[in-house]
Short mmCIF file of N, CA and C in Angstrom, two decimals:
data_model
loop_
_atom_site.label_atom_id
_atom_site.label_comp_id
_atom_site.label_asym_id
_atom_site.label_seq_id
_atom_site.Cartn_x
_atom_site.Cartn_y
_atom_site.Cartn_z
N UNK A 1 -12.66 34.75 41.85
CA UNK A 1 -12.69 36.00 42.55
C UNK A 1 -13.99 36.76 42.22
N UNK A 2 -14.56 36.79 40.84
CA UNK A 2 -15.69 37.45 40.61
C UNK A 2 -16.42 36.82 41.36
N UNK A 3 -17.24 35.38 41.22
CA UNK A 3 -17.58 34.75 41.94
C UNK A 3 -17.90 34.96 43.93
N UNK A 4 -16.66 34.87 44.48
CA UNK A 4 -16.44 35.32 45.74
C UNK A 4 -17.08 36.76 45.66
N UNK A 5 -16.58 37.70 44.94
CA UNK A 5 -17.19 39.02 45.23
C UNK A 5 -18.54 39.29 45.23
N UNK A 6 -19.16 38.87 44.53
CA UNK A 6 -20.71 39.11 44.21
C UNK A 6 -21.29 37.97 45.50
N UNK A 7 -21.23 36.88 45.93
CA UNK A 7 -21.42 36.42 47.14
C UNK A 7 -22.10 37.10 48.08
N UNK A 8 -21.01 37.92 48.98
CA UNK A 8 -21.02 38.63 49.67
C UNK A 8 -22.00 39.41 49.96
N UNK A 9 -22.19 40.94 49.33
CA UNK A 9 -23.28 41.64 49.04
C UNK A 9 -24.30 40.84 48.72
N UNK A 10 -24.56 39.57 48.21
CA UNK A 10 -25.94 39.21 48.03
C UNK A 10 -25.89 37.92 49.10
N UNK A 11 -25.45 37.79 50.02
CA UNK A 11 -25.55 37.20 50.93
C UNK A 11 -25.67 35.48 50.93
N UNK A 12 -24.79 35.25 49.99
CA UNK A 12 -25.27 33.50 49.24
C UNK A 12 -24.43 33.16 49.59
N UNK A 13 -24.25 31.94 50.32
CA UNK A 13 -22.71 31.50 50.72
C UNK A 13 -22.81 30.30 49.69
N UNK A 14 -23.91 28.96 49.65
CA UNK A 14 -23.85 27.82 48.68
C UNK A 14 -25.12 28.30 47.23
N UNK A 15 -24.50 28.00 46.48
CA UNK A 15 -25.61 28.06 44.95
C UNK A 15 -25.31 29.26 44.68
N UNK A 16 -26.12 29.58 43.88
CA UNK A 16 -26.96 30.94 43.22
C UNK A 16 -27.87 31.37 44.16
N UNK A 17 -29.03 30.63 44.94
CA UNK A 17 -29.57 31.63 45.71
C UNK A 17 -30.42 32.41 44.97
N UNK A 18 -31.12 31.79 43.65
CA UNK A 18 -31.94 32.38 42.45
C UNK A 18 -31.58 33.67 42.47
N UNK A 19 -30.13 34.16 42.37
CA UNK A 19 -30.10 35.84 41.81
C UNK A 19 -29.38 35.13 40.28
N UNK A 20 -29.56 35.77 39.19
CA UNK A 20 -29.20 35.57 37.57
C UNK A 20 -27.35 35.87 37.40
N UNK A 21 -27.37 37.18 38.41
CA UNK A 21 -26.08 37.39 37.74
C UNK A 21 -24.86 36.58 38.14
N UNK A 22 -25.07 35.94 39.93
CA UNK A 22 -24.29 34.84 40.62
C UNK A 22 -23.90 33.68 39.61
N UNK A 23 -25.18 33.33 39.64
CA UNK A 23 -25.98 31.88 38.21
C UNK A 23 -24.64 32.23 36.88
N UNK A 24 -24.58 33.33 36.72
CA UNK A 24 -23.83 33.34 34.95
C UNK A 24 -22.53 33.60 35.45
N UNK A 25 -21.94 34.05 36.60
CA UNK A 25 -20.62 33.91 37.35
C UNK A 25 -20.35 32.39 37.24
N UNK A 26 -20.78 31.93 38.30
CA UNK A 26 -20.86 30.54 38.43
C UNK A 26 -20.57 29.31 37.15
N UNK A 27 -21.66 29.67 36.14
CA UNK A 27 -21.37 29.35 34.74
C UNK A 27 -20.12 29.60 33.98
N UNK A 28 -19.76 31.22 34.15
CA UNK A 28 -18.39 31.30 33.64
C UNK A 28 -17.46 30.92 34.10
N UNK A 29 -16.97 30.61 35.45
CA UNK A 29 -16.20 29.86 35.69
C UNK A 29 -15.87 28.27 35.74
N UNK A 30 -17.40 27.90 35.66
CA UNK A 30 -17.22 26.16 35.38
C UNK A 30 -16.94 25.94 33.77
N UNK A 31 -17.58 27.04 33.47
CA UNK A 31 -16.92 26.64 31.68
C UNK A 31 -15.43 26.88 31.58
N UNK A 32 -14.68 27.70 32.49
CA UNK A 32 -13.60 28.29 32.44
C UNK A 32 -12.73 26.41 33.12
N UNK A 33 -13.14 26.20 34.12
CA UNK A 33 -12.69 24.83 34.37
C UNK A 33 -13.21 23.30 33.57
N UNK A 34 -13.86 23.59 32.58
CA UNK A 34 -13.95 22.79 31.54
C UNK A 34 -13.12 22.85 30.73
N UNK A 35 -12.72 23.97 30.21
CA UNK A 35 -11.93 24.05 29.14
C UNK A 35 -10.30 24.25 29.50
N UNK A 36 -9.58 24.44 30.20
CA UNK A 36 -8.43 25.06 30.48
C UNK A 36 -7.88 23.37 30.56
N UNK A 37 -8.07 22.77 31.61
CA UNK A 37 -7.48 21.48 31.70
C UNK A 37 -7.56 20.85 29.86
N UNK A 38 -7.88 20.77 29.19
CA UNK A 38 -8.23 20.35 28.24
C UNK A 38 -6.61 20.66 27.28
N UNK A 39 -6.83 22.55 27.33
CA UNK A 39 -5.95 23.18 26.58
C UNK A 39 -4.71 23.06 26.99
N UNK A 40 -4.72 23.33 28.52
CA UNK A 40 -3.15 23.03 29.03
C UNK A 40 -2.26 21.38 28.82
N UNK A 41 -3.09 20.61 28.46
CA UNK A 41 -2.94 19.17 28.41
C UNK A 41 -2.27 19.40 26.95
N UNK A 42 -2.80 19.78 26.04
CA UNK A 42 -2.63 19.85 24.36
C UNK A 42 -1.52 20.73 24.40
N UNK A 43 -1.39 21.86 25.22
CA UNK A 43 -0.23 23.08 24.87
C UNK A 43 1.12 22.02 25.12
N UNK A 44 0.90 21.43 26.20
CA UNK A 44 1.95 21.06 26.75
C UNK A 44 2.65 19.76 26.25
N UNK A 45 1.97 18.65 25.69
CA UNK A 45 2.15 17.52 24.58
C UNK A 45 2.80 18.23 23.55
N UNK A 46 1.86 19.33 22.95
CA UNK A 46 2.55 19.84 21.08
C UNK A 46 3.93 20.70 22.54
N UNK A 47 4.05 21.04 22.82
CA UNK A 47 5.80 22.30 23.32
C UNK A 47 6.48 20.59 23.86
N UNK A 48 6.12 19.71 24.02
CA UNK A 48 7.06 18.35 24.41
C UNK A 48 7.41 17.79 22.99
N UNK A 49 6.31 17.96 22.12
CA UNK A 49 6.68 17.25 20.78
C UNK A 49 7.58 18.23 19.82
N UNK A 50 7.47 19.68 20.09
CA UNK A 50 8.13 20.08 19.05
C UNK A 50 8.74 21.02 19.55
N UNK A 51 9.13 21.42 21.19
CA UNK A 51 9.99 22.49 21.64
C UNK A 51 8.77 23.57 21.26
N UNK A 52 9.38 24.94 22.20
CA UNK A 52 8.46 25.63 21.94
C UNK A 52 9.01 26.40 20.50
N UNK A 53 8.01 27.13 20.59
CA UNK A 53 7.44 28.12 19.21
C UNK A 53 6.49 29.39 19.41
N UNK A 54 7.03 30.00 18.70
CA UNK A 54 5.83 31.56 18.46
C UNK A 54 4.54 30.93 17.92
N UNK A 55 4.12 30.39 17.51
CA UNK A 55 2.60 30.26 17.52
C UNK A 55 2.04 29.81 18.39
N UNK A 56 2.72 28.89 19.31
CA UNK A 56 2.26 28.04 20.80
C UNK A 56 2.01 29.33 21.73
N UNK A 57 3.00 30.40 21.66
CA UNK A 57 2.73 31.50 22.38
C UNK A 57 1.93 32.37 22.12
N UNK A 58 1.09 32.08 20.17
CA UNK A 58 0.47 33.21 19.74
C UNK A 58 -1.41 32.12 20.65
N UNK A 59 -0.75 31.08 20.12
CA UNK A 59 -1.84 30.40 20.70
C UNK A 59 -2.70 30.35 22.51
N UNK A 60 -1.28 30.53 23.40
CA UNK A 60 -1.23 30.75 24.66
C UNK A 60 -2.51 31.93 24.88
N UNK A 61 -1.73 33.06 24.03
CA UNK A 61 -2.47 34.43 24.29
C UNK A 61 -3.43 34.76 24.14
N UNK A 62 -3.65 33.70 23.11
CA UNK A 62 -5.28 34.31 22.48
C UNK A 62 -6.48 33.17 23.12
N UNK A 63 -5.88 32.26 23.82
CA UNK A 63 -6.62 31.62 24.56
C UNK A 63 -6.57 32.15 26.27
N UNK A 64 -6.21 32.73 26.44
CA UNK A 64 -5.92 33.53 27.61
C UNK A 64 -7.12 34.44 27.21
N UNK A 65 -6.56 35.58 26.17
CA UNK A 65 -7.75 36.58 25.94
C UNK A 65 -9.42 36.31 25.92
N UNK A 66 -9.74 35.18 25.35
CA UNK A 66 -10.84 34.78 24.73
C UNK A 66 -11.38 34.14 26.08
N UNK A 67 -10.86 33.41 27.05
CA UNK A 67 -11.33 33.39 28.34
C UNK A 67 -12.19 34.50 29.41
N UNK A 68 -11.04 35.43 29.11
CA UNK A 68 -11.29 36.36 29.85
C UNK A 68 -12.46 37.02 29.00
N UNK A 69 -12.57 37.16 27.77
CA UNK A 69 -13.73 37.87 27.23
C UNK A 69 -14.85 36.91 27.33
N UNK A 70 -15.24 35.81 27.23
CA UNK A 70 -15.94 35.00 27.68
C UNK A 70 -16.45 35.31 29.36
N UNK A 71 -15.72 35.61 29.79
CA UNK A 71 -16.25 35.45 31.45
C UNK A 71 -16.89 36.50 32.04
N UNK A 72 -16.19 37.84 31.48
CA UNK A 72 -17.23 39.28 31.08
C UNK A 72 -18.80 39.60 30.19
N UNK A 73 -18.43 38.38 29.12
CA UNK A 73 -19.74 38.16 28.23
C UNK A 73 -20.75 37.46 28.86
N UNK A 74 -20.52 36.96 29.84
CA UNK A 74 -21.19 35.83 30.71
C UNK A 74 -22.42 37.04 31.80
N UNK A 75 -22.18 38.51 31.93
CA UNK A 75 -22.57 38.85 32.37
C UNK A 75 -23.79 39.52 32.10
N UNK A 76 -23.20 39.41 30.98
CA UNK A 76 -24.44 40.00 29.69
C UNK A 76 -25.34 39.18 29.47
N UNK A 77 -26.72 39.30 29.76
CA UNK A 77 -27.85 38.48 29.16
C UNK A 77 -28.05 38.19 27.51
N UNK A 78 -28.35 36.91 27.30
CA UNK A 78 -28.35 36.26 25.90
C UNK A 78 -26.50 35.89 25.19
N UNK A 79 -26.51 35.68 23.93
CA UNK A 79 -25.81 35.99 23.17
C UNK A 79 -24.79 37.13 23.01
N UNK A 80 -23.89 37.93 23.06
CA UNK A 80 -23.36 38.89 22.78
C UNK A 80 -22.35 39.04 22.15
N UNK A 81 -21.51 39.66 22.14
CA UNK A 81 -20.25 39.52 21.22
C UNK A 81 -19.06 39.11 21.77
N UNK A 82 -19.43 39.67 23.30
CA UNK A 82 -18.15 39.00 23.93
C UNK A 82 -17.67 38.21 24.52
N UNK A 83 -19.29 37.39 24.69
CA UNK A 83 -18.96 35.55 24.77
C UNK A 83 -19.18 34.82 23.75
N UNK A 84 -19.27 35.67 22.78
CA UNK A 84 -19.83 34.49 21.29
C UNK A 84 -17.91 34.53 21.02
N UNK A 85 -17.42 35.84 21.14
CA UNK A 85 -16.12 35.52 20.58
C UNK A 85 -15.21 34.95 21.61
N UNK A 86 -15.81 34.97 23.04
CA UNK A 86 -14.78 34.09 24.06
C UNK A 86 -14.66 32.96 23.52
N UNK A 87 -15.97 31.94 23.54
CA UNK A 87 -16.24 31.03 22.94
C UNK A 87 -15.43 30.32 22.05
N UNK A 88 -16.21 30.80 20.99
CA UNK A 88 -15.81 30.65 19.61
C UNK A 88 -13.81 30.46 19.34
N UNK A 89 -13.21 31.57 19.84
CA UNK A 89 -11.38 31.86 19.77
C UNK A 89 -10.97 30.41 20.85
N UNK A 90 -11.70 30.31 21.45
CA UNK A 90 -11.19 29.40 22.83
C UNK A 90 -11.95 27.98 22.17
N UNK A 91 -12.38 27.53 21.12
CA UNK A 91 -12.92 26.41 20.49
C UNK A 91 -11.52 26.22 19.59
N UNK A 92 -11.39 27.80 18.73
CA UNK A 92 -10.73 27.91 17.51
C UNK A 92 -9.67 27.18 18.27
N UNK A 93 -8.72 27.40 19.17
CA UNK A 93 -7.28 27.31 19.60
C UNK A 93 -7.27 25.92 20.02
N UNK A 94 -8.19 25.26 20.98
CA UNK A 94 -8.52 23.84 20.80
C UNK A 94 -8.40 23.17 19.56
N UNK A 95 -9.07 23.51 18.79
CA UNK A 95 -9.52 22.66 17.61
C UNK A 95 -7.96 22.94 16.67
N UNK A 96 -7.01 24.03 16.53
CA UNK A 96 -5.87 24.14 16.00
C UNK A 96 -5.13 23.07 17.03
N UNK A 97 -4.71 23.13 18.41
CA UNK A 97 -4.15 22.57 19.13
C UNK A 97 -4.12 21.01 18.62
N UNK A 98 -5.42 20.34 18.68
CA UNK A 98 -6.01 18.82 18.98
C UNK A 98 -5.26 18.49 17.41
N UNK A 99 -5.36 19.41 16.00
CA UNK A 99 -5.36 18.85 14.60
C UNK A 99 -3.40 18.92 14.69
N UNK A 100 -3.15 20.09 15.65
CA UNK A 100 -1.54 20.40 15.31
C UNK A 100 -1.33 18.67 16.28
N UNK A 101 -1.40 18.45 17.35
CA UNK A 101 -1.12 17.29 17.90
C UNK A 101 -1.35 15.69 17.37
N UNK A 102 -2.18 15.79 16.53
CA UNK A 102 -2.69 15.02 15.68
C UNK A 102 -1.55 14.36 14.40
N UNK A 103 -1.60 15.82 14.02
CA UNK A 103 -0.28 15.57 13.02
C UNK A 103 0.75 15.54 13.02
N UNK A 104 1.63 16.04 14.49
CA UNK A 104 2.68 15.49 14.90
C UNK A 104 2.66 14.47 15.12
N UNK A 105 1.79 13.38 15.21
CA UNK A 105 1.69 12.13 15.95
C UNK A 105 1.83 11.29 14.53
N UNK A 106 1.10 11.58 13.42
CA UNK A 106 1.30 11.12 12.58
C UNK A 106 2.35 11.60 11.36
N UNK A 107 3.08 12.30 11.80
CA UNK A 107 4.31 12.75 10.89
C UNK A 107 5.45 11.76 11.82
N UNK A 108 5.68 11.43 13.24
CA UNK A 108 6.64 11.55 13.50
C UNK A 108 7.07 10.04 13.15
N UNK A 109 7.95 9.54 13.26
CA UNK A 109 8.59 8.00 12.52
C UNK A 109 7.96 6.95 13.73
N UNK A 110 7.84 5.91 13.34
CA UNK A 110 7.12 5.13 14.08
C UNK A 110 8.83 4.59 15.15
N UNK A 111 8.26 4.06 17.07
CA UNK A 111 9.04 3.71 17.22
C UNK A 111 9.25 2.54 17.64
N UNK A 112 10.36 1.45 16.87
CA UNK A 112 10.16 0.38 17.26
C UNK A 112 10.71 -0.66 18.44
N UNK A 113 10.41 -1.30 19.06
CA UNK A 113 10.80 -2.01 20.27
C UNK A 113 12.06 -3.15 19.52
N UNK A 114 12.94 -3.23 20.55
CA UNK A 114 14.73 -3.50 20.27
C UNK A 114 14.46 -4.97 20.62
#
């Protein structure tokens, strides 16, 4: 939707259309479709392996949040705080996700064929 909106007024129907701020729209949302398939894949394996839980939901949220601050930080030229911490929270929750799935896999009893 950000995307679509800024379009319009700048008259770009395909690309960027060399305006900067389209360009870092554009960016935030392909990073936004890089990463989500990734997370929803992992949320949904660990809530199959272990039923859900309050941290899967603490996890949900804060990868929700960190998106959205990421995609606002995206608007901001360079570095800033609020895509270093989109980033960064939306790595963190991956990288908890991938180690929590990990170790369910290797805690759970092996199963053997009858």
């Amino acid at each position: 939707m950000r995307v679509s909106r800024l379009r319009r007024p700048l008259k770009t129907d395909l690309g960027d259309g060399g305006h900067e701020m389209l360009l870092r729209r554009i960016r935030a949302h392909a990073n936004f479709t890089e990463n989500v398939p990734l997370f929803l894949i992992l949320l949904a394996l660990v809530e199959l392996a272990t039923g859900g839980s309050l941290w899967l939901w603490g996890a949900a949220i804060l990868f929700v949040l960190a998106r959205i601050a990421h995609a606002f930080g995206m608007d901001r030229p360079g570095a800033n705080p609020l895509r270093v911490a989109g980033i960064a929270a939306s790595w963190l929750v991956l990288l908890a996700l991938g180690i929590g799935a990990i170790l369910i896999a290797y805690q759970s009893p092996p199963i053997h064929g009858g």
